[in-house]
Amino acid sequence: MRSAKDFFRPLAVGAPAPVREVPFRPSRMIHFFDPGNEKMAAKVPSIAPQVDVLLGNLEDAVQADRKEAARNGLVQIAKATEFGDTQLWTRINSLDSPWALDDLLTLVTEIGDKLDVIMVPKVEGAEDIHYVDRLLAQLEAKAGITRPILVHAILETATGVANVEEIAGASPRMQGISLGPADLAASRRMKTTRVGGGHPGYLVREDPNPSDSDAPRATFQQDLWHYTIARMVDACAAHGILPYYGPFGDIRDTLACEDQFRNAFLLGCVGAWSLHPVQIAIAKKVFSPAPADVAWARKVIDAMGDGTGAVMIDGKMQDDATYKQCLVVSELADTLAARDPELAEAYAAAEKE
Ligand SMILES: CC(C)(COP(=O)(O)OP(=O)(O)OC[C@H]1O[C@@H](n2cnc3c(N)ncnc32)[C@H](O)[C@@H]1OP(=O)(O)O)[C@@H](O)C(=O)NCCC(=O)NCCSC(=O)C[C@](C)(O)C(=O)O
Ligand SMILES: [Mg+2]
């Protein structure tokens, strides 16, 4: 392991200095598209201004014989498009595939100055991040890139979950982690056949009625992903990086998608993936704090002065810890409002009410 003193040294001569803090840029939705799919690629200019992050996907969901078309498509799109404030990310193929090395070589040398974050799938431990870290430094130096490309890991194997803390802290390049529920379910030998979301069989049942053993007993569906998301959020928070819910595969079930996203938002995630244009608005709604919650947070902050002591507001006790929670909501609202004028207006209006 590198000593703490060396942690922020570039890993190649001429590579840019690593960031000391992960920049907190809005990333409520990471919108996936296949850069080799002409229909999707044609929508990039109109989708880019609507999303916080646009991600050119090269891994799963791109057929094996379309891998090069996807990689070359991303190079062309990145060169031809002005992304403004929207971040450009990519998901490379997994490190055990025959494509990952060429993905990195091509993308960093051709469009490294446009790429904000590289998402690495199926990360199992710190060694995977160390491999990518050194390679990126060499390629950045070769290509004359002046700001470091950050790395995002997908948590989608049982080993990855077991090692999530060391993954989160493996490099100053680590920007965040997303849950990958489909591969994770397979890796764990779960008996689901879905991409994220709940399952009607995973439930708890009300106790029997002692005076009527035949009375119907209510059941309550449980969240299959609670444990993993909570572990991921703690690992990310402990290392100053950002947690994300991943994909929700039932595109038509927009209601359950919203619920799954909101659970992740409440637990600490900053965004989720949109796989289809219909999921963009859902992520935007869920991962932007509600105007009434922002107004409440600001009321508490104003009432708490220097943030110490205890006061009563509308029958609820507020103290140093509620003040800190309110700062989380208020600061997130400020960051999002700076990018989103409609949201800025909604927050200002709610404060006046
Ligand atoms: C689900 C699919 C097949 C339905 O695609 P469709 O064409 O059947 O849907 P549609 O409703 O008919 O589409 C309407 C229009 O929107 C377009 N469109 C549709 N989607 C997009 C998009 N994302 N971006 C931009 N445009 C899109 C589509 O091309 C069409 O264009 P048209 O009106 O000109 O005919 C399609 O949406 C799609 O391929 N989405 C991306 C899938 C993907 O990236 N999957 C991988 C991420 S999930 C994952 O990897 C798991 C994980 C983490 O690894 C793990 O848990 O282990
Ligand atoms: Mg996967």
Short mmCIF file of C-alpha atoms and ligand atoms in Angstrom, two decimals:
data_model
loop_
_atom_site.label_atom_id
_atom_site.label_comp_id
_atom_site.label_asym_id
_atom_site.label_seq_id
_atom_site.Cartn_x
_atom_site.Cartn_y
_atom_site.Cartn_z
CA MET A 1 0.00 0.00 0.00
CA ARG A 2 1.22 3.53 -0.77
CA SER A 3 2.10 5.71 2.18
CA ALA A 4 -0.31 8.53 3.06
CA LYS A 5 2.38 11.01 1.95
CA ASP A 6 2.42 9.56 -1.57
CA PHE A 7 -1.32 9.15 -1.99
CA PHE A 8 -1.75 12.42 -3.93
CA ARG A 9 1.36 12.05 -6.12
CA PRO A 10 0.72 11.55 -9.86
CA LEU A 11 1.32 7.92 -10.89
CA ALA A 12 3.21 8.86 -14.06
CA VAL A 13 5.67 11.58 -14.95
CA GLY A 14 3.72 14.36 -16.67
CA ALA A 15 0.28 13.21 -15.47
CA PRO A 16 -1.94 15.86 -13.84
CA ALA A 17 -1.99 16.09 -10.03
CA PRO A 18 -4.84 14.07 -8.49
CA VAL A 19 -7.79 16.00 -7.03
CA ARG A 20 -7.80 16.46 -3.25
CA GLU A 21 -11.59 16.59 -3.09
CA VAL A 22 -14.19 15.07 -5.39
CA PRO A 23 -15.94 17.94 -7.14
CA PHE A 24 -19.63 17.88 -6.26
CA ARG A 25 -21.25 18.53 -9.62
CA PRO A 26 -24.97 17.81 -10.15
CA SER A 27 -25.34 14.19 -11.25
CA ARG A 28 -28.98 13.37 -10.52
CA MET A 29 -29.22 11.19 -13.60
CA ILE A 30 -26.46 9.35 -15.46
CA HIS A 31 -28.10 8.87 -18.84
CA PHE A 32 -26.97 5.71 -20.63
CA PHE A 33 -26.84 5.47 -24.40
CA ASP A 34 -25.16 3.14 -26.87
CA PRO A 35 -22.89 5.32 -29.02
CA GLY A 36 -22.94 2.70 -31.80
CA ASN A 37 -26.74 2.81 -32.04
CA GLU A 38 -27.55 5.42 -34.68
CA LYS A 39 -31.02 6.23 -33.33
CA MET A 40 -29.71 6.84 -29.82
CA ALA A 41 -26.65 8.72 -31.04
CA ALA A 42 -28.89 11.02 -33.08
CA LYS A 43 -30.71 11.99 -29.86
CA VAL A 44 -27.53 13.05 -28.01
CA PRO A 45 -27.65 16.77 -28.93
CA SER A 46 -31.26 17.08 -27.70
CA ILE A 47 -30.78 14.91 -24.59
CA ALA A 48 -27.47 16.47 -23.45
CA PRO A 49 -29.00 19.74 -22.16
CA GLN A 50 -31.70 17.82 -20.23
CA VAL A 51 -29.36 15.60 -18.21
CA ASP A 52 -26.61 16.15 -15.66
CA VAL A 53 -24.47 13.29 -16.99
CA LEU A 54 -24.43 11.66 -20.41
CA LEU A 55 -22.74 8.25 -20.44
CA GLY A 56 -21.57 6.44 -23.56
CA ASN A 57 -21.95 2.78 -22.64
CA LEU A 58 -19.48 0.31 -24.11
CA GLU A 59 -20.12 -2.68 -21.82
CA ASP A 60 -23.20 -4.89 -21.25
CA ALA A 61 -26.19 -4.06 -23.52
CA VAL A 62 -23.72 -3.53 -26.41
CA GLN A 63 -23.44 -6.69 -28.50
CA ALA A 64 -20.00 -8.30 -28.73
CA ASP A 65 -19.73 -7.60 -32.46
CA ARG A 66 -20.70 -3.93 -31.92
CA LYS A 67 -18.02 -3.10 -29.33
CA GLU A 68 -15.74 -1.29 -31.76
CA ALA A 69 -18.65 0.56 -33.34
CA ALA A 70 -19.69 1.78 -29.89
CA ARG A 71 -16.15 2.88 -28.98
CA ASN A 72 -15.62 4.69 -32.30
CA GLY A 73 -19.11 6.19 -32.09
CA LEU A 74 -18.30 7.69 -28.70
CA VAL A 75 -15.09 9.22 -30.04
CA GLN A 76 -16.99 10.85 -32.90
CA ILE A 77 -19.84 12.09 -30.71
CA ALA A 78 -17.47 13.53 -28.10
CA LYS A 79 -15.49 15.38 -30.76
CA ALA A 80 -18.59 16.71 -32.53
CA THR A 81 -20.70 17.77 -29.52
CA GLU A 82 -20.46 20.81 -27.27
CA PHE A 83 -21.68 19.49 -23.90
CA GLY A 84 -21.82 22.78 -21.97
CA ASP A 85 -22.33 22.05 -18.25
CA THR A 86 -23.34 18.44 -18.91
CA GLN A 87 -20.70 15.92 -17.90
CA LEU A 88 -19.53 13.23 -20.32
CA TRP A 89 -18.82 9.82 -18.82
CA THR A 90 -18.22 6.41 -20.30
CA ARG A 91 -18.61 2.85 -19.03
CA ILE A 92 -15.71 0.78 -20.35
CA ASN A 93 -15.81 -3.00 -20.72
CA SER A 94 -14.87 -5.07 -17.70
CA LEU A 95 -11.19 -5.51 -16.92
CA ASP A 96 -11.32 -9.25 -17.67
CA SER A 97 -12.69 -8.66 -21.19
CA PRO A 98 -10.68 -8.42 -24.42
CA TRP A 99 -11.94 -4.84 -24.99
CA ALA A 100 -11.11 -2.92 -21.80
CA LEU A 101 -7.51 -2.09 -22.70
CA ASP A 102 -8.41 -0.75 -26.14
CA ASP A 103 -11.32 1.18 -24.61
CA LEU A 104 -8.91 3.04 -22.32
CA LEU A 105 -6.16 3.49 -24.92
CA THR A 106 -8.54 4.91 -27.51
CA LEU A 107 -10.76 7.02 -25.31
CA VAL A 108 -8.06 8.72 -23.25
CA THR A 109 -5.83 9.50 -26.20
CA GLU A 110 -8.68 10.62 -28.50
CA ILE A 111 -11.16 12.36 -26.17
CA GLY A 112 -9.50 12.34 -22.73
CA ASP A 113 -9.89 16.12 -22.43
CA LYS A 114 -13.68 15.77 -22.77
CA LEU A 115 -14.21 12.80 -20.45
CA ASP A 116 -15.04 13.63 -16.85
CA VAL A 117 -15.44 10.15 -15.39
CA ILE A 118 -14.73 6.57 -16.48
CA MET A 119 -17.07 3.99 -14.99
CA VAL A 120 -15.43 0.63 -14.37
CA PRO A 121 -17.79 -2.36 -14.13
CA LYS A 122 -17.51 -5.44 -11.91
CA VAL A 123 -14.86 -3.96 -9.61
CA GLU A 124 -13.86 -6.61 -7.07
CA GLY A 125 -11.24 -4.88 -4.96
CA ALA A 126 -8.66 -2.10 -4.69
CA GLU A 127 -6.36 -3.92 -7.15
CA ASP A 128 -8.79 -3.24 -10.01
CA ILE A 129 -8.79 0.48 -9.23
CA HIS A 130 -4.96 0.52 -8.88
CA TYR A 131 -4.62 -1.02 -12.35
CA VAL A 132 -6.88 1.60 -13.95
CA ASP A 133 -5.30 4.39 -11.88
CA ARG A 134 -1.76 3.76 -13.14
CA LEU A 135 -2.85 3.17 -16.72
CA LEU A 136 -4.87 6.40 -16.76
CA ALA A 137 -1.89 8.36 -15.42
CA GLN A 138 0.36 6.97 -18.18
CA LEU A 139 -2.23 7.73 -20.86
CA GLU A 140 -2.99 11.21 -19.50
CA ALA A 141 0.73 12.02 -19.58
CA LYS A 142 1.04 10.68 -23.13
CA ALA A 143 -2.01 12.62 -24.34
CA GLY A 144 -1.10 15.83 -22.50
CA ILE A 145 -4.33 15.85 -20.45
CA THR A 146 -4.21 18.60 -17.85
CA ARG A 147 -6.99 17.57 -15.42
CA PRO A 148 -7.29 14.05 -14.03
CA ILE A 149 -10.05 11.79 -15.33
CA LEU A 150 -12.01 10.43 -12.36
CA VAL A 151 -13.07 6.82 -11.80
CA HIS A 152 -16.46 5.41 -10.79
CA ALA A 153 -16.84 1.78 -9.71
CA ILE A 154 -19.92 -0.40 -10.15
CA LEU A 155 -20.69 -2.62 -7.18
CA GLU A 156 -21.96 -5.74 -8.87
CA THR A 157 -20.20 -8.77 -7.44
CA ALA A 158 -20.38 -10.31 -3.98
CA THR A 159 -16.60 -9.83 -3.66
CA GLY A 160 -16.96 -6.18 -4.59
CA VAL A 161 -19.55 -5.66 -1.86
CA ALA A 162 -17.30 -7.43 0.66
CA ASN A 163 -14.47 -5.03 -0.32
CA VAL A 164 -16.52 -1.87 -0.81
CA GLU A 165 -14.62 0.23 1.76
CA GLU A 166 -11.22 -0.49 0.22
CA ILE A 167 -12.61 0.19 -3.27
CA ALA A 168 -13.99 3.56 -2.16
CA GLY A 169 -10.61 4.60 -0.74
CA ALA A 170 -8.34 3.01 -3.36
CA SER A 171 -7.35 6.19 -5.23
CA PRO A 172 -7.87 9.95 -5.20
CA ARG A 173 -9.46 9.38 -8.62
CA MET A 174 -12.43 7.60 -7.02
CA GLN A 175 -15.47 9.79 -7.76
CA GLY A 176 -18.25 7.46 -6.70
CA ILE A 177 -19.88 4.04 -6.73
CA SER A 178 -23.13 2.78 -8.28
CA LEU A 179 -25.13 -0.28 -7.37
CA GLY A 180 -25.27 -2.85 -10.19
CA PRO A 181 -28.23 -4.95 -9.05
CA ALA A 182 -28.45 -7.31 -12.04
CA ASP A 183 -24.91 -8.68 -12.04
CA LEU A 184 -24.86 -8.56 -8.25
CA ALA A 185 -27.98 -10.73 -8.09
CA ALA A 186 -26.33 -13.30 -10.39
CA SER A 187 -23.04 -13.19 -8.49
CA ARG A 188 -24.86 -13.78 -5.18
CA ARG A 189 -27.03 -16.52 -6.66
CA MET A 190 -30.15 -14.54 -5.79
CA LYS A 191 -33.28 -16.00 -7.41
CA THR A 192 -34.49 -12.83 -9.12
CA THR A 193 -34.58 -12.22 -12.88
CA ARG A 194 -34.86 -8.42 -12.83
CA VAL A 195 -32.69 -5.29 -13.07
CA GLY A 196 -33.18 -3.69 -9.64
CA GLY A 197 -36.46 -3.03 -7.88
CA GLY A 198 -38.35 -5.20 -5.41
CA HIS A 199 -39.75 -8.72 -5.56
CA PRO A 200 -43.23 -9.73 -4.35
CA GLY A 201 -41.82 -12.87 -2.72
CA TYR A 202 -39.42 -10.96 -0.45
CA LEU A 203 -41.73 -10.02 2.39
CA VAL A 204 -42.63 -10.24 6.05
CA ARG A 205 -46.06 -11.38 7.24
CA GLU A 206 -48.23 -10.13 10.08
CA ASP A 207 -48.52 -12.47 13.12
CA PRO A 208 -51.53 -14.83 13.18
CA ASN A 209 -54.64 -13.55 14.96
CA PRO A 210 -54.82 -15.64 18.23
CA SER A 211 -58.63 -15.64 18.25
CA ASP A 212 -59.06 -16.36 14.52
CA SER A 213 -56.38 -18.54 13.00
CA ASP A 214 -58.08 -18.36 9.57
CA ALA A 215 -58.09 -14.54 9.43
CA PRO A 216 -56.10 -13.15 6.49
CA ARG A 217 -52.63 -11.85 7.45
CA ALA A 218 -51.21 -8.76 5.81
CA THR A 219 -47.81 -8.98 4.11
CA PHE A 220 -45.28 -6.21 3.62
CA GLN A 221 -42.88 -6.31 0.71
CA GLN A 222 -39.26 -5.62 1.75
CA ASP A 223 -36.45 -3.88 -0.09
CA LEU A 224 -33.95 -6.39 -1.50
CA TRP A 225 -31.32 -3.67 -1.93
CA HIS A 226 -31.43 -1.91 1.41
CA TYR A 227 -28.39 -3.65 2.88
CA THR A 228 -26.16 -3.11 -0.13
CA ILE A 229 -27.16 0.51 -0.70
CA ALA A 230 -26.65 1.33 2.97
CA ARG A 231 -23.17 -0.28 2.96
CA MET A 232 -22.27 1.54 -0.24
CA VAL A 233 -23.46 4.89 1.15
CA ASP A 234 -21.38 4.45 4.32
CA ALA A 235 -18.27 3.43 2.36
CA CYS A 236 -18.66 6.42 0.03
CA ALA A 237 -19.36 8.94 2.80
CA ALA A 238 -16.40 7.66 4.81
CA HIS A 239 -14.10 8.27 1.82
CA GLY A 240 -15.61 11.55 0.57
CA ILE A 241 -16.98 10.11 -2.68
CA LEU A 242 -20.52 9.92 -4.08
CA PRO A 243 -23.01 7.01 -3.98
CA TYR A 244 -25.57 6.32 -6.73
CA TYR A 245 -28.44 3.93 -7.17
CA GLY A 246 -27.90 2.18 -10.53
CA PRO A 247 -30.44 1.05 -13.13
CA PHE A 248 -34.15 0.24 -12.87
CA GLY A 249 -34.95 -2.15 -15.70
CA ASP A 250 -38.75 -2.11 -15.75
CA ILE A 251 -38.94 0.93 -18.02
CA ARG A 252 -42.76 0.99 -18.14
CA ASP A 253 -43.14 0.85 -14.35
CA THR A 254 -42.37 4.52 -13.77
CA LEU A 255 -44.04 4.50 -10.34
CA ALA A 256 -41.89 1.72 -8.87
CA CYS A 257 -38.84 3.33 -10.49
CA GLU A 258 -39.62 6.55 -8.66
CA ASP A 259 -40.01 4.66 -5.36
CA GLN A 260 -36.70 2.82 -5.80
CA PHE A 261 -34.90 6.05 -6.69
CA ARG A 262 -36.46 7.85 -3.70
CA ASN A 263 -35.40 5.15 -1.24
CA ALA A 264 -31.83 5.59 -2.50
CA PHE A 265 -32.10 9.41 -2.32
CA LEU A 266 -33.35 9.29 1.28
CA LEU A 267 -30.52 6.91 2.25
CA GLY A 268 -27.88 9.30 0.86
CA CYS A 269 -27.46 8.61 -2.86
CA VAL A 270 -27.01 11.64 -5.13
CA GLY A 271 -28.39 10.16 -8.35
CA ALA A 272 -29.42 7.13 -10.40
CA TRP A 273 -29.07 5.89 -13.97
CA SER A 274 -31.62 6.62 -16.68
CA LEU A 275 -31.74 3.84 -19.26
CA HIS A 276 -34.57 5.32 -21.31
CA PRO A 277 -35.59 8.96 -21.89
CA VAL A 278 -38.71 8.42 -19.73
CA GLN A 279 -36.52 7.92 -16.64
CA ILE A 280 -34.75 11.29 -16.96
CA ALA A 281 -37.62 13.31 -15.46
CA ILE A 282 -38.10 10.75 -12.69
CA ALA A 283 -34.49 11.07 -11.55
CA LYS A 284 -34.63 14.85 -11.81
CA LYS A 285 -37.73 14.98 -9.63
CA VAL A 286 -36.49 12.53 -7.01
CA PHE A 287 -32.88 13.70 -6.65
CA SER A 288 -33.76 17.40 -6.41
CA PRO A 289 -34.93 18.07 -2.83
CA ALA A 290 -38.60 19.12 -2.73
CA PRO A 291 -39.11 22.92 -2.48
CA ALA A 292 -41.06 22.54 0.80
CA ASP A 293 -38.17 20.54 2.34
CA VAL A 294 -35.66 23.16 1.23
CA ALA A 295 -37.79 25.96 2.69
CA TRP A 296 -38.05 24.05 5.97
CA ALA A 297 -34.29 23.41 6.06
CA ARG A 298 -33.61 27.12 5.54
CA LYS A 299 -36.08 28.06 8.27
CA VAL A 300 -34.25 25.80 10.73
CA ILE A 301 -30.83 27.14 9.64
CA ASP A 302 -32.01 30.73 10.15
CA ALA A 303 -33.51 29.91 13.57
CA MET A 304 -30.40 28.06 14.75
CA GLY A 305 -27.99 31.02 14.45
CA ASP A 306 -24.48 29.62 14.95
CA GLY A 307 -25.88 26.07 14.73
CA THR A 308 -25.59 25.21 18.43
CA GLY A 309 -28.18 24.87 21.19
CA ALA A 310 -31.81 23.76 20.91
CA VAL A 311 -34.94 25.53 19.68
CA MET A 312 -38.53 24.49 19.04
CA ILE A 313 -39.98 25.07 15.54
CA ASP A 314 -43.60 24.05 14.83
CA GLY A 315 -43.52 21.62 17.77
CA LYS A 316 -40.27 19.92 16.69
CA MET A 317 -37.01 20.08 18.59
CA GLN A 318 -34.06 21.36 16.54
CA ASP A 319 -30.44 21.12 17.63
CA ASP A 320 -26.90 20.89 16.23
CA ALA A 321 -27.68 17.60 14.45
CA THR A 322 -30.90 18.69 12.76
CA TYR A 323 -29.03 21.89 11.74
CA LYS A 324 -26.40 19.72 10.00
CA GLN A 325 -29.07 17.71 8.19
CA CYS A 326 -30.70 20.94 7.06
CA LEU A 327 -27.34 22.17 5.73
CA VAL A 328 -27.09 18.99 3.60
CA VAL A 329 -30.49 19.73 2.03
CA SER A 330 -29.90 23.47 1.64
CA GLU A 331 -26.41 23.12 0.13
CA LEU A 332 -27.63 20.47 -2.33
CA ALA A 333 -30.48 22.81 -3.31
CA ASP A 334 -27.99 25.66 -3.91
CA THR A 335 -25.80 23.46 -6.14
CA LEU A 336 -28.75 22.21 -8.19
CA ALA A 337 -30.37 25.64 -8.44
CA ALA A 338 -27.16 27.07 -9.91
CA ARG A 339 -27.60 24.67 -12.85
CA ASP A 340 -31.38 24.58 -13.06
CA PRO A 341 -33.21 27.98 -13.24
CA GLU A 342 -36.68 26.35 -12.87
CA LEU A 343 -35.59 24.72 -9.63
CA ALA A 344 -34.08 28.01 -8.41
CA GLU A 345 -37.46 29.68 -8.95
CA ALA A 346 -39.35 26.89 -7.18
CA TYR A 347 -37.01 27.10 -4.16
CA ALA A 348 -37.31 30.90 -3.98
CA ALA A 349 -41.13 30.71 -4.22
CA ALA A 350 -41.37 28.06 -1.48
CA GLU A 351 -39.27 30.19 0.88
CA LYS A 352 -41.69 33.11 0.48
CA GLU A 353 -44.75 30.99 1.40
C1 LIG B 1 -34.39 -0.51 -22.94
C2 LIG B 1 -34.25 -0.17 -24.41
C3 LIG B 1 -33.72 -1.37 -25.19
C4 LIG B 1 -35.63 0.24 -24.95
O1 LIG B 1 -35.45 0.72 -26.27
P1 LIG B 1 -36.66 0.77 -27.29
O2 LIG B 1 -36.16 1.34 -28.57
O3 LIG B 1 -37.34 -0.55 -27.32
O4 LIG B 1 -37.62 1.81 -26.54
P2 LIG B 1 -38.63 2.85 -27.14
O5 LIG B 1 -39.52 3.28 -26.04
O6 LIG B 1 -39.28 2.31 -28.37
O7 LIG B 1 -37.69 4.07 -27.57
C5 LIG B 1 -38.22 5.29 -28.01
C6 LIG B 1 -37.14 6.09 -28.68
O8 LIG B 1 -36.16 6.47 -27.70
C7 LIG B 1 -34.88 6.01 -28.12
N1 LIG B 1 -34.15 5.59 -26.93
C8 LIG B 1 -34.40 4.53 -26.13
N2 LIG B 1 -33.53 4.49 -25.13
C9 LIG B 1 -32.71 5.57 -25.29
C10 LIG B 1 -31.61 6.04 -24.56
N3 LIG B 1 -31.13 5.39 -23.46
N4 LIG B 1 -31.01 7.18 -24.97
C11 LIG B 1 -31.42 7.83 -26.07
N5 LIG B 1 -32.46 7.41 -26.82
C12 LIG B 1 -33.11 6.27 -26.43
C13 LIG B 1 -35.14 4.84 -29.06
O9 LIG B 1 -34.04 4.65 -29.92
C14 LIG B 1 -36.40 5.31 -29.77
O10 LIG B 1 -36.00 6.23 -30.77
P3 LIG B 1 -36.98 6.56 -32.03
O11 LIG B 1 -38.14 7.33 -31.46
O12 LIG B 1 -36.12 7.39 -32.93
O13 LIG B 1 -37.37 5.23 -32.62
C15 LIG B 1 -33.33 1.07 -24.60
O14 LIG B 1 -33.91 2.14 -23.91
C16 LIG B 1 -31.91 0.87 -24.16
O15 LIG B 1 -31.16 0.14 -24.78
N6 LIG B 1 -31.49 1.57 -23.08
C17 LIG B 1 -30.15 1.48 -22.56
C18 LIG B 1 -29.91 0.12 -21.94
C19 LIG B 1 -28.60 0.07 -21.23
O16 LIG B 1 -27.75 0.94 -21.35
N7 LIG B 1 -28.38 -0.98 -20.43
C20 LIG B 1 -27.17 -1.12 -19.70
C21 LIG B 1 -27.24 -0.44 -18.37
S1 LIG B 1 -28.03 -1.41 -17.10
C22 LIG B 1 -26.82 -2.53 -16.67
O17 LIG B 1 -25.84 -2.64 -17.33
C23 LIG B 1 -27.06 -3.35 -15.49
C24 LIG B 1 -25.82 -3.38 -14.50
C25 LIG B 1 -25.66 -2.08 -13.77
O18 LIG B 1 -24.62 -3.64 -15.17
C26 LIG B 1 -26.14 -4.41 -13.53
O19 LIG B 1 -27.01 -4.28 -12.65
O20 LIG B 1 -25.36 -5.48 -13.49
MG MG B 2 -23.68 -5.30 -14.85
#
